[in-house]
Amino acid sequence: MMKKIEHLGIAVKNLDQSAKMYEALLGKPHYKTEKVESEGVTTMFFQIGESKIELLEASNPESPIAKFIEKRGEGIHHIAYDVDNIEQEIERLKAEGFQMIHETPKDGADNKRIAFLHPKSSGGVLVELCEEKKV
Ligand code: ZN
């Protein structure tokens, strides 16, 4: 089941510069910076009520974020939904005809297991599913 919008992912060229702008915009500091080596990104998180803003900076030129910015410029990169059972949700979406980029969940930033849907099957919007890791 989808529970809420967990976060919006925003692609930025320079995390330090964008951090200043977002701190001014949101009126609060970020609470976390985290490198996700497997995705070639450095992430920065802001908590806004129940949801978050995730800034994404490429950590190498081959990063999907570098390619996204090259093609489309800075801006909204993906929308992430909080789910309570990510395997079940992947199966449900596949049965609905959606195309998954990740058929099995992988480790993401901020203590999550994640899976992306292909934007071709979701109206041009990159969609991320995320489930909080249970400790
Ligand atoms: Zn995300």
Coordinates of N, CA, C and O and ligand atoms in Angstrom, one line a residue:
M1 N 0.8 -1.2 0.0 CA 0.0 0.0 0.0 C 0.9 1.3 0.0 O 1.9 1.3 0.7
M2 N 0.5 2.2 -0.8 CA 1.2 3.5 -0.8 C 0.7 4.3 0.4 O -0.5 4.5 0.5
K3 N 1.6 4.9 1.2 CA 1.1 5.6 2.4 C 1.2 7.1 2.3 O 0.3 7.8 2.8
K4 N 2.2 7.7 1.6 CA 2.3 9.1 1.5 C 3.4 9.4 0.5 O 4.1 8.5 0.1
I5 N 3.6 10.7 0.2 CA 4.7 11.1 -0.6 C 5.9 11.2 0.4 O 5.8 12.0 1.3
E6 N 6.9 10.3 0.2 CA 8.0 10.3 1.2 C 8.9 11.5 0.9 O 9.3 12.1 1.8
H7 N 9.3 11.7 -0.4 CA 10.1 12.8 -0.7 C 10.0 13.2 -2.2 O 9.5 12.4 -3.0
L8 N 10.4 14.4 -2.5 CA 10.6 14.8 -3.9 C 12.1 14.9 -4.1 O 12.8 15.4 -3.3
G9 N 12.6 14.2 -5.2 CA 14.0 14.3 -5.5 C 14.3 15.4 -6.5 O 13.6 15.5 -7.5
I10 N 15.2 16.2 -6.2 CA 15.5 17.4 -7.0 C 17.0 17.3 -7.5 O 17.9 17.3 -6.6
A11 N 17.2 17.3 -8.8 CA 18.6 17.3 -9.3 C 19.2 18.7 -9.2 O 18.6 19.6 -9.7
V12 N 20.4 18.8 -8.7 CA 21.1 20.1 -8.6 C 22.6 19.9 -9.1 O 23.1 18.8 -9.1
K13 N 23.1 21.0 -9.6 CA 24.5 20.9 -10.1 C 25.5 21.0 -9.0 O 26.5 20.3 -9.1
N14 N 25.2 21.8 -8.0 CA 26.2 22.1 -7.0 C 25.5 22.0 -5.6 O 24.7 22.9 -5.3
L15 N 25.7 21.0 -4.9 CA 25.0 20.8 -3.6 C 25.2 21.9 -2.6 O 24.2 22.3 -1.9
D16 N 26.4 22.4 -2.5 CA 26.7 23.5 -1.5 C 25.9 24.7 -1.8 O 25.3 25.3 -1.0
Q17 N 25.9 25.1 -3.1 CA 25.2 26.3 -3.5 C 23.7 26.1 -3.4 O 23.0 27.0 -2.8
S18 N 23.2 24.9 -3.8 CA 21.8 24.7 -3.7 C 21.3 24.6 -2.2 O 20.2 25.0 -1.9
A19 N 22.2 24.1 -1.4 CA 21.9 23.9 0.1 C 21.6 25.3 0.6 O 20.6 25.5 1.4
K20 N 22.3 26.3 0.3 CA 22.1 27.7 0.8 C 20.7 28.2 0.3 O 20.0 28.7 1.1
M21 N 20.4 28.0 -1.0 CA 19.2 28.4 -1.5 C 18.0 27.7 -0.8 O 17.0 28.3 -0.4
Y22 N 18.1 26.4 -0.7 CA 17.0 25.6 -0.1 C 16.9 25.9 1.4 O 15.7 25.9 2.0
E23 N 18.0 26.2 2.1 CA 17.9 26.6 3.5 C 17.1 27.9 3.7 O 16.3 28.1 4.6
A24 N 17.4 28.8 2.7 CA 16.7 30.1 2.8 C 15.2 29.9 2.4 O 14.3 30.5 3.0
L25 N 15.0 29.1 1.4 CA 13.6 28.9 0.9 C 12.8 28.2 2.0 O 11.6 28.6 2.3
L26 N 13.3 27.2 2.6 CA 12.5 26.3 3.5 C 12.6 26.9 5.0 O 11.8 26.4 5.8
G27 N 13.6 27.7 5.2 CA 13.7 28.3 6.6 C 14.2 27.4 7.6 O 14.0 27.5 8.8
K28 N 15.0 26.4 7.2 CA 15.6 25.4 8.1 C 16.8 24.7 7.5 O 16.9 24.6 6.3
P29 N 17.7 24.2 8.3 CA 18.8 23.5 7.8 C 18.5 22.1 7.3 O 17.5 21.6 7.8
H30 N 19.4 21.5 6.5 CA 19.2 20.1 6.2 C 19.5 19.3 7.4 O 20.2 19.7 8.3
Y31 N 19.1 18.0 7.4 CA 19.4 17.2 8.6 C 20.3 16.1 8.2 O 20.8 15.4 9.1
K32 N 20.7 15.9 7.0 CA 21.5 14.8 6.6 C 22.1 15.0 5.2 O 21.4 15.5 4.3
T33 N 23.4 14.6 5.1 CA 24.0 14.5 3.8 C 24.5 13.0 3.7 O 25.1 12.5 4.6
E34 N 24.3 12.4 2.5 CA 24.7 11.0 2.4 C 25.1 10.7 1.0 O 24.4 11.0 0.0
K35 N 26.2 10.0 0.8 CA 26.7 9.6 -0.5 C 26.1 8.2 -0.8 O 26.2 7.3 0.1
V36 N 25.5 8.0 -1.9 CA 25.1 6.7 -2.4 C 25.9 6.3 -3.5 O 25.7 6.6 -4.7
E37 N 27.0 5.5 -3.2 CA 28.0 5.2 -4.2 C 27.4 4.4 -5.4 O 27.7 4.7 -6.5
S38 N 26.6 3.5 -5.1 CA 26.0 2.6 -6.2 C 25.2 3.4 -7.2 O 25.0 3.0 -8.3
E39 N 24.6 4.6 -6.8 CA 23.8 5.4 -7.7 C 24.6 6.6 -8.2 O 24.1 7.4 -9.0
G40 N 25.8 6.8 -7.8 CA 26.7 7.9 -8.2 C 26.1 9.2 -7.8 O 26.2 10.2 -8.6
V41 N 25.5 9.3 -6.6 CA 25.0 10.6 -6.1 C 25.4 10.9 -4.7 O 25.7 10.0 -3.9
T42 N 25.4 12.2 -4.4 CA 25.4 12.7 -3.0 C 24.1 13.3 -2.8 O 23.6 14.1 -3.6
T43 N 23.4 12.9 -1.7 CA 22.1 13.4 -1.4 C 22.1 14.3 -0.1 O 23.0 14.2 0.7
M44 N 21.1 15.2 -0.1 CA 21.0 16.0 1.1 C 19.5 16.1 1.4 O 18.7 16.3 0.5
F45 N 19.1 15.9 2.6 CA 17.7 15.9 3.0 C 17.2 17.0 3.9 O 17.9 17.4 4.8
F46 N 16.0 17.5 3.6 CA 15.3 18.5 4.4 C 14.0 17.8 4.8 O 13.3 17.3 4.0
Q47 N 13.6 18.0 6.1 CA 12.3 17.5 6.5 C 11.3 18.6 6.4 O 11.5 19.7 6.9
I48 N 10.1 18.3 5.7 CA 9.1 19.3 5.6 C 7.8 18.6 6.1 O 7.2 17.9 5.3
G49 N 7.4 18.8 7.3 CA 6.2 18.0 7.8 C 6.5 16.5 7.7 O 7.5 16.0 8.1
E50 N 5.5 15.8 7.1 CA 5.6 14.4 6.9 C 6.5 14.0 5.8 O 6.9 12.8 5.6
S51 N 6.8 15.0 4.9 CA 7.6 14.6 3.7 C 9.0 15.3 3.7 O 9.3 16.0 4.6
K52 N 9.8 14.9 2.7 CA 11.1 15.4 2.6 C 11.4 16.0 1.3 O 10.8 15.6 0.3
I53 N 12.4 16.8 1.2 CA 13.1 17.2 0.0 C 14.4 16.6 -0.1 O 15.2 16.7 0.9
E54 N 14.7 15.9 -1.2 CA 16.0 15.3 -1.4 C 16.8 16.0 -2.5 O 16.3 15.9 -3.6
L55 N 17.9 16.6 -2.2 CA 18.7 17.2 -3.3 C 19.7 16.2 -3.7 O 20.2 15.4 -2.9
L56 N 19.9 16.1 -5.0 CA 20.8 15.1 -5.6 C 21.8 15.7 -6.5 O 21.5 16.4 -7.4
E57 N 23.1 15.5 -6.1 CA 24.2 16.0 -6.9 C 25.0 14.8 -7.5 O 25.2 13.8 -6.7
A58 N 25.4 14.8 -8.7 CA 26.2 13.7 -9.3 C 27.5 13.6 -8.6 O 28.1 14.7 -8.4
S59 N 28.0 12.4 -8.3 CA 29.3 12.3 -7.7 C 30.3 11.8 -8.8 O 31.5 11.7 -8.5
N60 N 29.9 11.5 -10.0 CA 30.8 11.2 -11.1 C 30.1 11.6 -12.4 O 28.8 11.7 -12.4
P61 N 30.8 11.7 -13.5 CA 30.2 12.2 -14.8 C 29.3 11.2 -15.4 O 28.5 11.5 -16.2
E62 N 29.4 9.9 -15.0 CA 28.5 8.8 -15.5 C 27.2 8.7 -14.7 O 26.4 7.9 -15.0
S63 N 27.1 9.5 -13.6 CA 25.9 9.4 -12.8 C 24.6 9.7 -13.5 O 24.6 10.6 -14.4
P64 N 23.5 9.0 -13.2 CA 22.2 9.3 -13.8 C 21.8 10.8 -13.6 O 21.2 11.3 -14.5
I65 N 22.3 11.4 -12.5 CA 22.0 12.8 -12.2 C 22.7 13.7 -13.2 O 22.2 14.7 -13.7
A66 N 24.0 13.3 -13.5 CA 24.7 14.1 -14.5 C 24.1 14.1 -15.8 O 23.9 15.1 -16.5
K67 N 23.6 12.9 -16.2 CA 22.9 12.8 -17.5 C 21.6 13.5 -17.5 O 21.2 14.1 -18.5
F68 N 20.8 13.4 -16.4 CA 19.6 14.1 -16.3 C 19.8 15.6 -16.5 O 19.0 16.3 -17.3
I69 N 20.7 16.2 -15.8 CA 21.0 17.7 -15.8 C 21.5 18.1 -17.2 O 21.0 19.1 -17.8
E70 N 22.3 17.2 -17.9 CA 22.7 17.5 -19.2 C 21.5 17.6 -20.2 O 21.5 18.5 -21.0
K71 N 20.6 16.7 -20.0 CA 19.4 16.7 -20.9 C 18.3 17.7 -20.6 O 17.8 18.3 -21.4
R72 N 18.0 17.8 -19.3 CA 16.9 18.6 -18.9 C 17.1 19.8 -17.9 O 16.2 20.5 -17.6
G73 N 18.4 19.9 -17.5 CA 18.7 21.0 -16.6 C 18.3 20.6 -15.1 O 17.8 19.5 -14.9
E74 N 18.6 21.5 -14.2 CA 18.3 21.3 -12.8 C 16.7 21.2 -12.6 O 16.0 21.9 -13.4
G75 N 16.3 20.5 -11.6 CA 14.8 20.5 -11.4 C 14.4 19.2 -10.8 O 15.2 18.4 -10.4
I76 N 13.0 19.1 -10.7 CA 12.5 17.9 -10.1 C 12.9 16.6 -10.9 O 12.7 16.6 -12.1
H77 N 13.4 15.7 -10.2 CA 14.0 14.4 -10.8 C 13.0 13.2 -10.6 O 12.8 12.5 -11.5
H78 N 12.5 13.1 -9.4 CA 11.6 12.0 -9.1 C 10.7 12.3 -8.0 O 10.9 13.2 -7.2
I79 N 9.6 11.5 -7.9 CA 8.7 11.5 -6.8 C 8.8 10.2 -6.1 O 8.8 9.1 -6.8
A80 N 8.9 10.2 -4.8 CA 9.1 8.9 -4.0 C 7.9 8.7 -3.1 O 7.5 9.6 -2.4
Y81 N 7.3 7.5 -3.2 CA 6.2 7.1 -2.4 C 6.6 6.2 -1.3 O 7.4 5.2 -1.6
D82 N 6.1 6.4 -0.1 CA 6.4 5.5 1.0 C 5.4 4.3 0.9 O 4.2 4.5 0.8
V83 N 6.0 3.1 1.0 CA 5.1 1.9 0.9 C 5.4 1.1 2.1 O 6.5 1.1 2.7
D84 N 4.4 0.3 2.5 CA 4.7 -0.6 3.7 C 5.3 -1.9 3.4 O 5.9 -2.6 4.3
N85 N 5.1 -2.4 2.2 CA 5.8 -3.6 1.8 C 6.2 -3.5 0.3 O 5.4 -3.6 -0.6
I86 N 7.5 -3.3 0.1 CA 8.0 -2.9 -1.2 C 7.9 -4.1 -2.2 O 7.6 -3.9 -3.3
E87 N 8.1 -5.3 -1.7 CA 8.0 -6.5 -2.6 C 6.6 -6.6 -3.1 O 6.4 -6.8 -4.3
Q88 N 5.7 -6.5 -2.2 CA 4.2 -6.6 -2.6 C 3.9 -5.5 -3.6 O 3.1 -5.7 -4.6
E89 N 4.4 -4.3 -3.4 CA 4.0 -3.1 -4.2 C 4.6 -3.3 -5.6 O 4.0 -3.0 -6.6
I90 N 5.9 -3.8 -5.7 CA 6.5 -4.1 -7.0 C 5.7 -5.2 -7.8 O 5.4 -5.0 -8.9
E91 N 5.2 -6.2 -7.1 CA 4.4 -7.2 -7.7 C 3.1 -6.6 -8.2 O 2.6 -6.9 -9.3
R92 N 2.5 -5.8 -7.4 CA 1.2 -5.2 -7.7 C 1.4 -4.3 -9.0 O 0.6 -4.4 -9.9
L93 N 2.4 -3.5 -9.0 CA 2.6 -2.5 -10.1 C 3.0 -3.3 -11.4 O 2.5 -2.9 -12.5
K94 N 3.8 -4.4 -11.3 CA 4.1 -5.2 -12.5 C 2.8 -5.8 -13.0 O 2.6 -5.8 -14.3
A95 N 1.9 -6.3 -12.2 CA 0.6 -6.8 -12.6 C -0.2 -5.8 -13.3 O -1.0 -6.1 -14.2
E96 N -0.1 -4.5 -12.9 CA -0.8 -3.4 -13.5 C -0.2 -3.0 -14.8 O -0.7 -2.1 -15.5
G97 N 1.0 -3.6 -15.1 CA 1.6 -3.3 -16.4 C 2.7 -2.2 -16.4 O 3.2 -1.8 -17.4
F98 N 3.1 -1.8 -15.2 CA 4.2 -0.9 -15.0 C 5.5 -1.6 -15.2 O 5.7 -2.8 -14.8
Q99 N 6.5 -0.8 -15.8 CA 7.8 -1.4 -16.0 C 8.7 -0.9 -14.9 O 8.9 0.3 -14.6
M100 N 9.3 -1.9 -14.2 CA 10.3 -1.6 -13.1 C 11.7 -1.4 -13.7 O 12.1 -2.2 -14.5
I101 N 12.4 -0.4 -13.1 CA 13.9 -0.4 -13.4 C 14.5 -1.4 -12.4 O 15.4 -2.1 -12.8
H102 N 14.1 -1.5 -11.2 CA 14.6 -2.5 -10.2 C 13.4 -3.4 -9.9 O 12.4 -3.0 -9.3
E103 N 13.6 -4.7 -10.3 CA 12.6 -5.7 -10.0 C 12.7 -6.2 -8.5 O 11.8 -6.7 -8.0
T104 N 13.9 -6.0 -8.0 CA 14.1 -6.3 -6.5 C 14.6 -5.1 -5.9 O 15.4 -4.3 -6.4
P105 N 14.2 -4.8 -4.6 CA 14.6 -3.6 -3.9 C 16.1 -3.6 -3.7 O 16.8 -4.6 -3.5
K106 N 16.6 -2.3 -3.7 CA 18.1 -2.2 -3.3 C 18.2 -1.1 -2.2 O 17.2 -0.5 -1.9
D107 N 19.4 -1.0 -1.7 CA 19.6 0.0 -0.6 C 19.7 1.4 -1.1 O 20.4 1.6 -2.1
G108 N 18.9 2.3 -0.5 CA 18.9 3.7 -0.9 C 19.4 4.5 0.2 O 19.8 4.0 1.3
A109 N 19.3 5.9 0.0 CA 19.8 6.8 1.1 C 18.7 6.8 2.2 O 17.6 6.3 2.0
D110 N 19.1 7.3 3.3 CA 18.2 7.6 4.4 C 17.5 6.4 5.0 O 16.3 6.4 5.3
N111 N 18.3 5.3 5.1 CA 17.7 4.1 5.7 C 16.5 3.5 5.0 O 15.5 3.1 5.6
K112 N 16.6 3.5 3.7 CA 15.4 2.9 2.9 C 15.8 1.8 2.0 O 17.0 1.7 1.6
R113 N 14.9 0.9 1.7 CA 15.0 0.0 0.6 C 14.2 0.6 -0.5 O 13.0 1.1 -0.3
I114 N 14.7 0.7 -1.7 CA 14.1 1.4 -2.8 C 14.0 0.6 -4.1 O 14.7 -0.4 -4.3
A115 N 13.1 1.1 -5.0 CA 13.0 0.5 -6.3 C 12.4 1.6 -7.2 O 11.5 2.3 -6.8
F116 N 12.9 1.8 -8.4 CA 12.4 2.8 -9.3 C 11.6 2.2 -10.4 O 11.8 1.0 -10.9
L117 N 10.6 2.9 -10.9 CA 9.7 2.5 -12.0 C 10.3 3.3 -13.2 O 10.8 4.4 -13.1
H118 N 10.2 2.6 -14.4 CA 10.6 3.3 -15.6 C 9.6 4.4 -16.0 O 8.4 4.2 -16.1
P119 N 10.2 5.7 -16.2 CA 9.3 6.8 -16.5 C 8.5 6.6 -17.7 O 7.4 7.2 -17.9
K120 N 8.9 5.7 -18.7 CA 8.1 5.5 -19.9 C 6.8 4.9 -19.6 O 5.8 5.1 -20.3
S121 N 6.7 4.1 -18.5 CA 5.4 3.5 -18.1 C 4.6 4.3 -17.1 O 3.5 3.9 -16.7
S122 N 5.2 5.4 -16.6 CA 4.5 6.2 -15.6 C 4.4 7.7 -16.0 O 4.6 8.6 -15.2
G123 N 4.0 7.8 -17.3 CA 3.7 9.2 -17.7 C 4.8 10.2 -17.7 O 4.6 11.4 -17.5
G124 N 6.1 9.7 -17.9 CA 7.2 10.6 -18.0 C 7.7 11.1 -16.6 O 8.7 11.9 -16.6
V125 N 7.1 10.5 -15.6 CA 7.6 10.9 -14.2 C 8.4 9.7 -13.6 O 7.8 8.6 -13.6
L126 N 9.6 9.9 -13.2 CA 10.4 8.9 -12.6 C 9.8 8.7 -11.2 O 9.7 9.6 -10.4
V127 N 9.4 7.4 -10.9 CA 8.8 7.1 -9.6 C 9.7 6.2 -8.8 O 10.2 5.2 -9.3
E128 N 9.8 6.5 -7.5 CA 10.6 5.7 -6.6 C 9.7 5.2 -5.5 O 8.8 5.9 -5.0
L129 N 9.8 3.9 -5.2 CA 9.1 3.3 -4.1 C 10.1 3.2 -3.0 O 11.3 2.9 -3.2
C130 N 9.7 3.6 -1.7 CA 10.7 3.3 -0.6 C 10.0 2.8 0.6 O 8.9 3.2 0.9
E131 N 10.7 1.9 1.2 CA 10.2 1.3 2.5 C 11.3 1.5 3.5 O 12.5 1.2 3.3
E132 N 10.9 2.1 4.7 CA 11.8 2.3 5.8 C 12.4 0.9 6.2 O 11.6 -0.1 6.3
K133 N 13.7 0.8 6.4 CA 14.3 -0.4 6.9 C 14.0 -0.6 8.3 O 14.0 0.3 9.1
K134 N 13.5 -1.9 8.6 CA 13.2 -2.2 10.0 C 14.5 -2.6 10.7 O 15.3 -3.3 10.1
V135 N 14.7 -2.1 11.9 CA 15.9 -2.5 12.6 C 15.7 -3.6 13.6 O 14.6 -4.0 13.9
Ligands
ZN1 ZN 14.7 9.6 -3.8

